[in-house]
Coordinates of N, CA and C and ligand atoms in Angstrom, one line a residue:
X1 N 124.0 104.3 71.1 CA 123.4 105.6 71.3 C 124.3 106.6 70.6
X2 N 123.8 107.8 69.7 CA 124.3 108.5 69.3 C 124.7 110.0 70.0
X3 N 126.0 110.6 69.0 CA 126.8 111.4 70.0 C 125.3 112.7 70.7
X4 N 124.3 112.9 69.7 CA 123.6 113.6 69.8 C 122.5 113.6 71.4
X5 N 122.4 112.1 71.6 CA 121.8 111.4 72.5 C 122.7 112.0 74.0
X6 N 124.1 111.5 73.6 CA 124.7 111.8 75.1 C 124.7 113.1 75.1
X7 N 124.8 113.9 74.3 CA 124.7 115.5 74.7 C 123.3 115.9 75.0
X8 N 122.2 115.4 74.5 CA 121.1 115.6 75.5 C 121.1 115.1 76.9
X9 N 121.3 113.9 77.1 CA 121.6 113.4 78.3 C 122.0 114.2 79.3
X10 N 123.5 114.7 78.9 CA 124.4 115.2 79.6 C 123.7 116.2 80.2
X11 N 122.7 117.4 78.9 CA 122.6 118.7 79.4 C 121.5 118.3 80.8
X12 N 120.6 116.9 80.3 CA 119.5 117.0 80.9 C 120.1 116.7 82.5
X13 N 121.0 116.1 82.5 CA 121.5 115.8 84.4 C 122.1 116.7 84.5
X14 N 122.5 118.1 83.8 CA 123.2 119.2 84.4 C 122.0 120.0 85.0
X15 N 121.2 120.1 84.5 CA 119.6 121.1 84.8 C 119.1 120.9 85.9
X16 N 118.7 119.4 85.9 CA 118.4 118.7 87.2 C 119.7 118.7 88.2
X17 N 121.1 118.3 88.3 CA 121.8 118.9 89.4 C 122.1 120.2 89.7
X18 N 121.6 121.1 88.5 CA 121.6 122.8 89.0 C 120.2 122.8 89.8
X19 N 119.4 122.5 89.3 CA 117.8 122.6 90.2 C 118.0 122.1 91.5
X20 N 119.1 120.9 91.9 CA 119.1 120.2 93.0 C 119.8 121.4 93.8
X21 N 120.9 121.8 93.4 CA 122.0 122.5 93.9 C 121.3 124.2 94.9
X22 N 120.1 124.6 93.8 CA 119.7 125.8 94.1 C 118.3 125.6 94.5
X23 N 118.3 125.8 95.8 CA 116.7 125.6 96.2 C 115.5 125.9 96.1
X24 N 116.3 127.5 95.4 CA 114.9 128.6 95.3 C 115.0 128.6 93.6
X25 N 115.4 127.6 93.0 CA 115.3 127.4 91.7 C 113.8 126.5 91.5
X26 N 112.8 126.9 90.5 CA 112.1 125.8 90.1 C 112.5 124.4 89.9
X27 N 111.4 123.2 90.2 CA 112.1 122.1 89.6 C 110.7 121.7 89.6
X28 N 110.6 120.5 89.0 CA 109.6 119.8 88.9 C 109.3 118.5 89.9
X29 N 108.6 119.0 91.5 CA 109.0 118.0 92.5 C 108.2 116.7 91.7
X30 N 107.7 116.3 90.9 CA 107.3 114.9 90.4 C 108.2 114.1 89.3
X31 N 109.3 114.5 89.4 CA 110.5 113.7 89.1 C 110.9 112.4 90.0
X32 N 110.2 111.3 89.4 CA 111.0 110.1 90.5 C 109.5 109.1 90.7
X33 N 108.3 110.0 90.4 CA 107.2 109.5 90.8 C 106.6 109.2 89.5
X34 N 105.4 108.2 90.1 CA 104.4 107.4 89.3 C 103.2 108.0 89.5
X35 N 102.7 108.3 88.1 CA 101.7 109.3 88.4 C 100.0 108.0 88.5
X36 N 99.0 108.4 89.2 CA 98.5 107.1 89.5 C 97.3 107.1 89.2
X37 N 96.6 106.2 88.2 CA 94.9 106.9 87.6 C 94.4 107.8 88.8
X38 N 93.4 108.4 88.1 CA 92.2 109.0 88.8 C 91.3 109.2 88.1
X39 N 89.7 109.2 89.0 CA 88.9 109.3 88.0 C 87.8 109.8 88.5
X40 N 86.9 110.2 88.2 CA 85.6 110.9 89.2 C 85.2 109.8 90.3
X41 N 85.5 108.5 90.3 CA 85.6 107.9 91.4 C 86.1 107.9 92.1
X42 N 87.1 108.6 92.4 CA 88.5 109.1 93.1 C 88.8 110.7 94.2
X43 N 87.2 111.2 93.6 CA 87.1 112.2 94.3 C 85.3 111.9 94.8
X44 N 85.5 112.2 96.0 CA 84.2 112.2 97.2 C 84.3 113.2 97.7
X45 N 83.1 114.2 97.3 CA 82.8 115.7 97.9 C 82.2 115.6 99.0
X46 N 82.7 116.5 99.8 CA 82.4 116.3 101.5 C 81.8 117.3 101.6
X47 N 80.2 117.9 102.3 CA 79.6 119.4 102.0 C 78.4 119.2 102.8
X48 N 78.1 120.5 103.3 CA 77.2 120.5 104.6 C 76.1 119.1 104.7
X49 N 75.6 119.2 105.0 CA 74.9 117.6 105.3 C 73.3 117.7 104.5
X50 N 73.3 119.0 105.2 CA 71.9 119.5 104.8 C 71.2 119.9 103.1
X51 N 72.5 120.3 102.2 CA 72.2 120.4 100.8 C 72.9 119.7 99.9
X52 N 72.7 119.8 98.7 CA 72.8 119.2 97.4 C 74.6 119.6 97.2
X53 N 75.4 118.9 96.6 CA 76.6 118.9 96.2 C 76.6 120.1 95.3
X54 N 75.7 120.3 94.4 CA 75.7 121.3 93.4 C 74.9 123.1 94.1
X55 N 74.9 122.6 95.5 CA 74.9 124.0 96.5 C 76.5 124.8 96.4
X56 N 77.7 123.8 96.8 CA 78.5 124.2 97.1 C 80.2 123.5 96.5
X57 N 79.7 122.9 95.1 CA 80.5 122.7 94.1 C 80.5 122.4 93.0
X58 N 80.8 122.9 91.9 CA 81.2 123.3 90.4 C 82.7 122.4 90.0
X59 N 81.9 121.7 88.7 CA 83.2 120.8 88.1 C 82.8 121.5 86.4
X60 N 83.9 122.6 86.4 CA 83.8 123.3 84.6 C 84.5 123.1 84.0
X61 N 85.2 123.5 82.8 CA 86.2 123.6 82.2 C 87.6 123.0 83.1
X62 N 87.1 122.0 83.9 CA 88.5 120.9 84.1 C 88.8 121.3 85.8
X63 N 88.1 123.1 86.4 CA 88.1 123.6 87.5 C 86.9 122.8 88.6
X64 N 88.0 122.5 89.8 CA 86.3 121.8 90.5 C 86.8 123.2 91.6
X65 N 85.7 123.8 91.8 CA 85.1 125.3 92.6 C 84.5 124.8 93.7
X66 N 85.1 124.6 95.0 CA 84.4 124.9 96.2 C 84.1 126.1 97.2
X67 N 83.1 125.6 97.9 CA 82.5 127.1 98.7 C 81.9 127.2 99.8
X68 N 82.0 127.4 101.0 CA 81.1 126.8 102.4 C 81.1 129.0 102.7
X69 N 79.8 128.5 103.3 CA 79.4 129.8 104.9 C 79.9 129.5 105.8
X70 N 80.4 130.5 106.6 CA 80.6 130.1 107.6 C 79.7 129.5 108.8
X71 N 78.4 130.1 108.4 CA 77.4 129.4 108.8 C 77.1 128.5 108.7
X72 N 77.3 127.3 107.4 CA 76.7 126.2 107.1 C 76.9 125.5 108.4
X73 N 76.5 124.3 108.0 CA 76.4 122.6 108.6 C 77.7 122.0 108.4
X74 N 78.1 121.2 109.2 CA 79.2 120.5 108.9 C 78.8 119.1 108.1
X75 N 79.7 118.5 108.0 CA 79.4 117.2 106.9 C 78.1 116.3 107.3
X76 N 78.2 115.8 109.2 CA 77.0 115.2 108.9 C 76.3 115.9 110.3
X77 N 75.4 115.3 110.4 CA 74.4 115.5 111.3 C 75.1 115.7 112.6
X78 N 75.3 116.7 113.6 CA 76.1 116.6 115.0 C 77.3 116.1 115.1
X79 N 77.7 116.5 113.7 CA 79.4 116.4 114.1 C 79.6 117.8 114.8
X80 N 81.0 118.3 115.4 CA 81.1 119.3 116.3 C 82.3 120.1 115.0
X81 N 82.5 119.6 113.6 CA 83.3 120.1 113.5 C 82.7 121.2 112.3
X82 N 83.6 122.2 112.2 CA 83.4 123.2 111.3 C 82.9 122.9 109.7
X83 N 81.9 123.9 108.8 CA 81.8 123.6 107.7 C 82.7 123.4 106.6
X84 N 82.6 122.8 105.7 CA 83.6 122.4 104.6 C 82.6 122.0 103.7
X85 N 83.7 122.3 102.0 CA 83.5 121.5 100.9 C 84.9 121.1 100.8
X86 N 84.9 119.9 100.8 CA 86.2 119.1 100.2 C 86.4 117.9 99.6
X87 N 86.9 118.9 98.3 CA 87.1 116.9 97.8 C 88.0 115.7 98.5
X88 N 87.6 114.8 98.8 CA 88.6 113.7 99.7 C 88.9 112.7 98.8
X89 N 89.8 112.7 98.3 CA 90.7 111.4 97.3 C 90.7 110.6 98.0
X90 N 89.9 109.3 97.5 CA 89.7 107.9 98.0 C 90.1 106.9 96.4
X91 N 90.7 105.9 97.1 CA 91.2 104.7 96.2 C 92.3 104.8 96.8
X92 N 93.2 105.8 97.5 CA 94.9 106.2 97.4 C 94.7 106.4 99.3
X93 N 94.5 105.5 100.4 CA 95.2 105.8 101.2 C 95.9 105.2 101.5
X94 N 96.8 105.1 102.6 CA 98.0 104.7 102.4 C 98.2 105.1 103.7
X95 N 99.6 103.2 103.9 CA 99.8 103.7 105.7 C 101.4 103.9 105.3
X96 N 102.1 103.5 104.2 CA 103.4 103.6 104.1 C 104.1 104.0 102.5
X97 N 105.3 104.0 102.6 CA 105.8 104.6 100.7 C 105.9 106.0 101.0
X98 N 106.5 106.8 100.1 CA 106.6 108.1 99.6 C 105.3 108.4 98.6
X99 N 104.6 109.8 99.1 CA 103.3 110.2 98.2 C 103.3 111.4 98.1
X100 N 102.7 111.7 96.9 CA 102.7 113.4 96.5 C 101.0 114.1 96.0
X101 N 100.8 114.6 96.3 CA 100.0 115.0 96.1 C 100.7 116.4 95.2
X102 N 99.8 117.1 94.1 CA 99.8 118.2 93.3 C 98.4 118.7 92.8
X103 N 98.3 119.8 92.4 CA 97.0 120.3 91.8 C 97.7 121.8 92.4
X104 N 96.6 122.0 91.2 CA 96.9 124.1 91.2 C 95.6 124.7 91.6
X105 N 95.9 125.3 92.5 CA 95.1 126.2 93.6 C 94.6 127.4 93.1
X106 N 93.5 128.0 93.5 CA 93.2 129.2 93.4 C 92.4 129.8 94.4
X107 N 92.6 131.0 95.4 CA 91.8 131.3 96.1 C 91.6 133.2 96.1
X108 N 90.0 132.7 96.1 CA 89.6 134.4 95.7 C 89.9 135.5 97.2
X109 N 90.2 136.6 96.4 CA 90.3 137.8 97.6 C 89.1 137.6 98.6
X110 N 89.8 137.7 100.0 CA 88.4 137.8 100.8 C 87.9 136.6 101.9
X111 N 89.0 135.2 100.9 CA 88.4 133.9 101.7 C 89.9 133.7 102.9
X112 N 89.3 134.0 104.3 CA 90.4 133.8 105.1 C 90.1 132.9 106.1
X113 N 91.3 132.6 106.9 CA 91.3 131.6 108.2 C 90.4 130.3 108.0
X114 N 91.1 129.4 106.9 CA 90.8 128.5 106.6 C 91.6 127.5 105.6
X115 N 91.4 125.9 105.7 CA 92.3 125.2 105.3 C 91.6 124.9 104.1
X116 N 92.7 125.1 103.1 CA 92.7 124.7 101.7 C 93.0 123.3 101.1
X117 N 94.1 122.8 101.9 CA 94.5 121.0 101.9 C 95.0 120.8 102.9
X118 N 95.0 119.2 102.7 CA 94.8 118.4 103.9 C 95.9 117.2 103.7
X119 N 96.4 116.6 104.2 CA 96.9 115.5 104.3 C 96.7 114.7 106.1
X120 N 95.5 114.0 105.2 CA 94.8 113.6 106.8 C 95.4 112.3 107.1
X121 N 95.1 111.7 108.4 CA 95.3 110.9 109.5 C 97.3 111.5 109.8
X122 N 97.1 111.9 111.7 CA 97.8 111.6 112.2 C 97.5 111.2 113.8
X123 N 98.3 111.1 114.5 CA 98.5 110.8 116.1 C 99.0 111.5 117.2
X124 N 98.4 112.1 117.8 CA 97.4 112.6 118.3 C 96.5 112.8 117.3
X125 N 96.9 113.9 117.1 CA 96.1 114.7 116.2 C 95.4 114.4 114.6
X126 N 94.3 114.8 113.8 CA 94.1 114.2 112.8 C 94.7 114.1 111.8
X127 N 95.9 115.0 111.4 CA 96.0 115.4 110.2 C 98.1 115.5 110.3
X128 N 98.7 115.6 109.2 CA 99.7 115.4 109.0 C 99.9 116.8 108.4
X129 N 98.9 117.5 107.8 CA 99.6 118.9 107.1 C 97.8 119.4 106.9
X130 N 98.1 120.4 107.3 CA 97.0 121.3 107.1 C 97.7 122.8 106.2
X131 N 97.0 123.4 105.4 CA 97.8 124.4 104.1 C 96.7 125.2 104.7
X132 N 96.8 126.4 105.1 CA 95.5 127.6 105.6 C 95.9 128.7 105.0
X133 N 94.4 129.5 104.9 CA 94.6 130.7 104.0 C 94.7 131.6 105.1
X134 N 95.8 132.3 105.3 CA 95.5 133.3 106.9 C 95.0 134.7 106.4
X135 N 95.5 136.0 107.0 CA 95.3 136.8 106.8 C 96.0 137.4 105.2
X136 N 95.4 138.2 104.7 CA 96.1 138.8 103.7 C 96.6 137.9 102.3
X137 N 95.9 136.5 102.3 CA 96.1 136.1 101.1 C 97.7 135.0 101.3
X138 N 98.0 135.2 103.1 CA 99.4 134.5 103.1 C 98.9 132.5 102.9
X139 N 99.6 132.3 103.0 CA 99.3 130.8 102.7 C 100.5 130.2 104.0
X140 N 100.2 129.2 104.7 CA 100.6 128.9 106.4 C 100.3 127.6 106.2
X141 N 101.6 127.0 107.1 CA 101.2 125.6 108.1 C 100.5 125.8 109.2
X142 N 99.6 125.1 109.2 CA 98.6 125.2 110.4 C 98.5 126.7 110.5
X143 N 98.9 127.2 112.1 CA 98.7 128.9 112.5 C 100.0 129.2 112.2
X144 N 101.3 128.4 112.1 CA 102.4 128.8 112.8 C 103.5 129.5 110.8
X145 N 104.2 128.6 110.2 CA 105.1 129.2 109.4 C 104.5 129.9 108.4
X146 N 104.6 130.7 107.6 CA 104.3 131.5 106.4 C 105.2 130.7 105.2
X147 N 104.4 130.3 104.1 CA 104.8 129.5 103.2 C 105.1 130.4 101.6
X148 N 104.0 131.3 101.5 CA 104.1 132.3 100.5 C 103.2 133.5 100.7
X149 N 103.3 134.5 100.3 CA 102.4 135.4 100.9 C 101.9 136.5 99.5
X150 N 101.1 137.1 99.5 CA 99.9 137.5 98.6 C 99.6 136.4 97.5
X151 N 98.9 135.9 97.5 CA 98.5 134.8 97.0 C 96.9 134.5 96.6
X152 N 96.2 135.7 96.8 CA 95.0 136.0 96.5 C 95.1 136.1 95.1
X153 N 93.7 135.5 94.6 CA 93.3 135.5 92.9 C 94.5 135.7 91.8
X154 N 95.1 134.4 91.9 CA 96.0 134.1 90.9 C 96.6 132.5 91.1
X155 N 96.7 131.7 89.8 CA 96.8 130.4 90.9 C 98.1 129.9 90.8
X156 N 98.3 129.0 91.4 CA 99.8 128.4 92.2 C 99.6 126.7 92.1
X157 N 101.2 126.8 92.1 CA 100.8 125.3 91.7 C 101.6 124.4 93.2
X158 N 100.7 123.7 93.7 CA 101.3 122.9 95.0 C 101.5 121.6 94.5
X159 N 102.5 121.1 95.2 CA 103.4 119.8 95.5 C 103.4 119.5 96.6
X160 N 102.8 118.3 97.1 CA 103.0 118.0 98.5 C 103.5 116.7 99.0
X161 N 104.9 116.6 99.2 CA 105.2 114.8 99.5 C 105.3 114.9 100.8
X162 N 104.7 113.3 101.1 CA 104.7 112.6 102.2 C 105.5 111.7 102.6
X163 N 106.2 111.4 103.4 CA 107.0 110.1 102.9 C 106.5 109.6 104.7
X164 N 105.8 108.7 104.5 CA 105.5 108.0 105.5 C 106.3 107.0 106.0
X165 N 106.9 106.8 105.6 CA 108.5 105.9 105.9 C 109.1 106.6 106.5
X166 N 110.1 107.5 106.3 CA 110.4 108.3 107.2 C 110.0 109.1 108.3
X167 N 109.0 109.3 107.3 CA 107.8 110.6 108.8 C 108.5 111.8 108.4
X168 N 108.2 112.1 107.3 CA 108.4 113.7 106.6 C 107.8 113.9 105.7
X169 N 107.9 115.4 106.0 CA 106.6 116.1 105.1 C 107.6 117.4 104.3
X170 N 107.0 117.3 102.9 CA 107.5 118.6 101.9 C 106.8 119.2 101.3
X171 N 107.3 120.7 101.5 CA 105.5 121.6 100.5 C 106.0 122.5 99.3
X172 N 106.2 122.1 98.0 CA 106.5 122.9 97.3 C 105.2 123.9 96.6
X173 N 105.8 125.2 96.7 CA 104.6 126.2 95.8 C 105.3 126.5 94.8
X174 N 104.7 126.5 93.5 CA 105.2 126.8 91.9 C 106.5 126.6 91.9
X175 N 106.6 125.0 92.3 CA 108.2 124.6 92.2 C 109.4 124.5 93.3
X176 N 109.2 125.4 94.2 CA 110.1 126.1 95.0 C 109.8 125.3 95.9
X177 N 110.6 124.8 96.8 CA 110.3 123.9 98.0 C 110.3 125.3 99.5
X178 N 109.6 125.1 100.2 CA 109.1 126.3 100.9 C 109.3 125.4 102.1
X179 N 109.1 124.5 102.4 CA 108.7 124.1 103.9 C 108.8 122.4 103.7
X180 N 109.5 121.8 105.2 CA 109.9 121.1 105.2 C 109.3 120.8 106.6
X181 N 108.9 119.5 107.7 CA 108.3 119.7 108.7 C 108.2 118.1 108.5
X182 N 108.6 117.2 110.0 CA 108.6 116.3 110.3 C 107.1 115.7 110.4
X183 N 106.5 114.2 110.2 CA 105.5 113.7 110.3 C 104.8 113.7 111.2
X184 N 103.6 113.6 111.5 CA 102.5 113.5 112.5 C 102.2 112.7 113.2
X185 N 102.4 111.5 112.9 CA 102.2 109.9 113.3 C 100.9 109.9 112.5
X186 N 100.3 109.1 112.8 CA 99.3 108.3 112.2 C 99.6 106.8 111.1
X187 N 98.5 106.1 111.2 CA 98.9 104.6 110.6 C 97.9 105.0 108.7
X188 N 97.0 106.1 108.7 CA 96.1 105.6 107.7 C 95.8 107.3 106.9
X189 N 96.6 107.4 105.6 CA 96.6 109.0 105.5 C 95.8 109.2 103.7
X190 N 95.4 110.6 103.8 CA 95.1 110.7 102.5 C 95.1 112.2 102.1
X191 N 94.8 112.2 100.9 CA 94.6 113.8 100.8 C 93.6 114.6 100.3
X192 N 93.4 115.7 100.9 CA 92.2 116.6 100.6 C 92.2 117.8 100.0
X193 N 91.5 118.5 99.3 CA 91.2 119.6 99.1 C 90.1 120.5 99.2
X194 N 89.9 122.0 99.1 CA 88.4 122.6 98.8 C 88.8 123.7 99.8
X195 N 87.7 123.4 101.2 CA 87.5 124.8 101.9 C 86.7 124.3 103.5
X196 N 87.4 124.6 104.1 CA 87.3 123.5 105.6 C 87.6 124.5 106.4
X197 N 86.4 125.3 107.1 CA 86.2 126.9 108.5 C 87.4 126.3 109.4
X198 N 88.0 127.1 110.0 CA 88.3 127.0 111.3 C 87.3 128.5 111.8
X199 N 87.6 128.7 113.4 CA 87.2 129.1 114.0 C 86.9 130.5 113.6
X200 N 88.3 131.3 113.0 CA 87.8 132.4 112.7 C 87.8 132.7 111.7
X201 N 87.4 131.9 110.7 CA 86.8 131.4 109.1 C 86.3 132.9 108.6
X202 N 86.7 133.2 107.6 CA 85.8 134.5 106.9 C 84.1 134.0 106.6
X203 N 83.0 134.6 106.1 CA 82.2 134.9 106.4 C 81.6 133.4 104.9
X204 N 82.7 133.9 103.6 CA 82.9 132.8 102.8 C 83.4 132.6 102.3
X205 N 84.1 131.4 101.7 CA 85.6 131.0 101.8 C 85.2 129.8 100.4
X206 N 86.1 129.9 99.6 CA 86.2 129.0 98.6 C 87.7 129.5 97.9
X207 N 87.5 127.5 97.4 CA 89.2 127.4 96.6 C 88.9 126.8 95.6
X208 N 89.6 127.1 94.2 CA 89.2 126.2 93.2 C 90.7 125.2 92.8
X209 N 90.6 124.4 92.6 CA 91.5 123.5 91.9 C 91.2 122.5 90.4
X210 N 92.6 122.6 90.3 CA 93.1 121.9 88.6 C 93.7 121.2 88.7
X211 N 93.8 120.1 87.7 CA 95.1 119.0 87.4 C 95.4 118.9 88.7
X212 N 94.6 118.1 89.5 CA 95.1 117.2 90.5 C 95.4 115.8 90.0
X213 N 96.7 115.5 90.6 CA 97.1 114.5 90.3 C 97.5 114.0 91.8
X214 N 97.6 112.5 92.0 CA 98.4 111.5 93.2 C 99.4 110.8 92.7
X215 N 100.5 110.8 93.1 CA 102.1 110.1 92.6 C 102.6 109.3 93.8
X216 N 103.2 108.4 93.5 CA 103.8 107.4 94.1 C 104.8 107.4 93.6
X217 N 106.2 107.6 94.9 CA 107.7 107.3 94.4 C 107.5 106.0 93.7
X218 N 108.7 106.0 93.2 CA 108.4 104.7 92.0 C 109.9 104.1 93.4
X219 N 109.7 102.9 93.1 CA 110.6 101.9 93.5 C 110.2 101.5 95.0
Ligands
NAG301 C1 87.9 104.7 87.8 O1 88.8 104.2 88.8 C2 88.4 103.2 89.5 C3 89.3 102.9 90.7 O2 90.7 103.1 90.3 C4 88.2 101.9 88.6 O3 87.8 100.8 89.3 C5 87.2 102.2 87.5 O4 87.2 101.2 86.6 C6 87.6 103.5 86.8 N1 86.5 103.9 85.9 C7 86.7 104.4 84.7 C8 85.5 104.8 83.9 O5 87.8 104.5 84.2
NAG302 C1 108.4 101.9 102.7 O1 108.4 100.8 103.7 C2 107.8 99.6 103.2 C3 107.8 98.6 104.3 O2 107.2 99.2 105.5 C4 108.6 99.1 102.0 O3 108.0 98.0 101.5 C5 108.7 100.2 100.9 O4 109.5 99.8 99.9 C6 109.2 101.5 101.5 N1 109.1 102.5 100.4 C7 110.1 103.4 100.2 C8 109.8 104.3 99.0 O5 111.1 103.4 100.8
NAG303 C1 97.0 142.7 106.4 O1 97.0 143.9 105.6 C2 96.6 145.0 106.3 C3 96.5 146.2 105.3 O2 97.7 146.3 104.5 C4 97.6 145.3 107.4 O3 97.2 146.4 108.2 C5 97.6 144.1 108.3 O4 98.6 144.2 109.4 C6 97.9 142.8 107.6 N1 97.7 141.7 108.4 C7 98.6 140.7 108.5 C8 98.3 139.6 109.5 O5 99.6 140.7 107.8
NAG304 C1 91.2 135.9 110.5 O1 91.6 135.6 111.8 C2 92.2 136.8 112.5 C3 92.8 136.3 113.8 O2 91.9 135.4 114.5 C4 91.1 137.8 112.6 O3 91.6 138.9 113.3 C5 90.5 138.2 111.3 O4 89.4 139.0 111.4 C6 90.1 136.9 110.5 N1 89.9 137.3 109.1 C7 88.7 137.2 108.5 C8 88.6 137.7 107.1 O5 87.7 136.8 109.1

């Protein structure tokens, strides 16, 4: 290897141990991971029961656009739970390993009290991480921590590892690791995106997403 080689090297592990070093420094949380096909088979739109996929989602220029009423139907016939459009990544669940989920977000002015992503199956409860749009454009775990705040119409880029082996959960926004929060239990998990009412759901609520990718720690 030439001398030119180890001075790239060198600088390149100095960058990465300054990124390690400083937390509120960007880094690129998909360092370490295997990025893993996807393909339109990979995504299963979930959307009121009663209409057409192309009621309440748009695949354009590489953006898939979701959109629910708060009125609508929920997914199927007498389920008790709230309306949604969300894409559900299928081929990738998974009961163990380190997993990441990424894709860049966008949510328009106006769409509140509602979950944006999902990292579903836990115990009790269903889900391992719920990402909600609260008031004012903030972005929240479940009801409880504040993650980033005005975040209305402009988009962001999420990172989200799982490590089911341990039973920990990481949420990076545009790099910056924001939130850290122990596992859920559950044996069978995956990840979601779109626009999923809670109770006090705005009137109508949509998120768009880009460059979703699924990563697997390598080793
Ligand atoms: C899409 O992905 C699925 C599951 O990984 C695979 O079986 C299928 O062959 C892929 N289709 C194309 C067109 O690449
Ligand atoms: C997670 O645990 C499984 C066994 O339960 C093991 O095969 C795998 O290597 C572990 N993965 C990591 C990234 O530690
Ligand atoms: C949202 O913004 C409005 C207007 O600035 C403010 O009155 C209100 O307290 C904010 N709500 C929250 C939950 O931050
Ligand atoms: C969001 O929820 C809060 C608290 O329940 C409520 O006061 C507010 O009106 C809701 N926002 C919208 C836009 O529906």
């Amino acid at each position: 290897m030439g001398i030119l080689n180890h001075i790239a090297l060198i600088s390149a592990a100095f960058v990465i141990l300054q990124t390690r070093w400083s937390s509120s420094w960007p880094m690129d949380p998909t360092l370490g991971f295997l990025r893993l096909p996807l393909n339109k088979s990979n995504f299963h739109v979930q959307k009121p029961y009663d209409l057409q996929e192309s009621e309440r989602y748009s695949f354009k220029h590489g953006v898939h656009k979701m959109w629910v009423y708060f009125t609508d139907k929920p997914l199927y016939r007498n389920s008790p739970t709230h309306p949604r459009t969300e894409i559900r990544i299928t081929g990738y669940d998974y009961s163990s390993g380190v997993w990441q989920f990424e894709g860049y977000g966008y949510v328009p002015c106006g769409t509140a009290n509602v979950t944006i992503m999902q990292v579903f199956g836990g115990s009790p409860h269903a889900t391992t991480f719920m990402l909600r749009v609260g008031q004012n454009g903030t972005l929240t775990y479940y009801r409880s921590a504040v993650l980033a705040s005005n975040m209305y119409d402009r988009w962001f880029r999420l990172n989200v590892i799982h490590d089911a082996n341990a039973s920990h959960l990481k949420v990076y926004i545009d790099g910056v690791l924001k939130f850290e929060a122990p596992g859920r239990g559950g044996t069978s998990h995956y990840f979601k995106c779109g626009v999923y009412s809670q109770p006090d759901g705005s009137y109508y609520m949509e998120s768009r997403w880009k460059g979703i990718k699924v990563l697997k720690k390598c080793g």
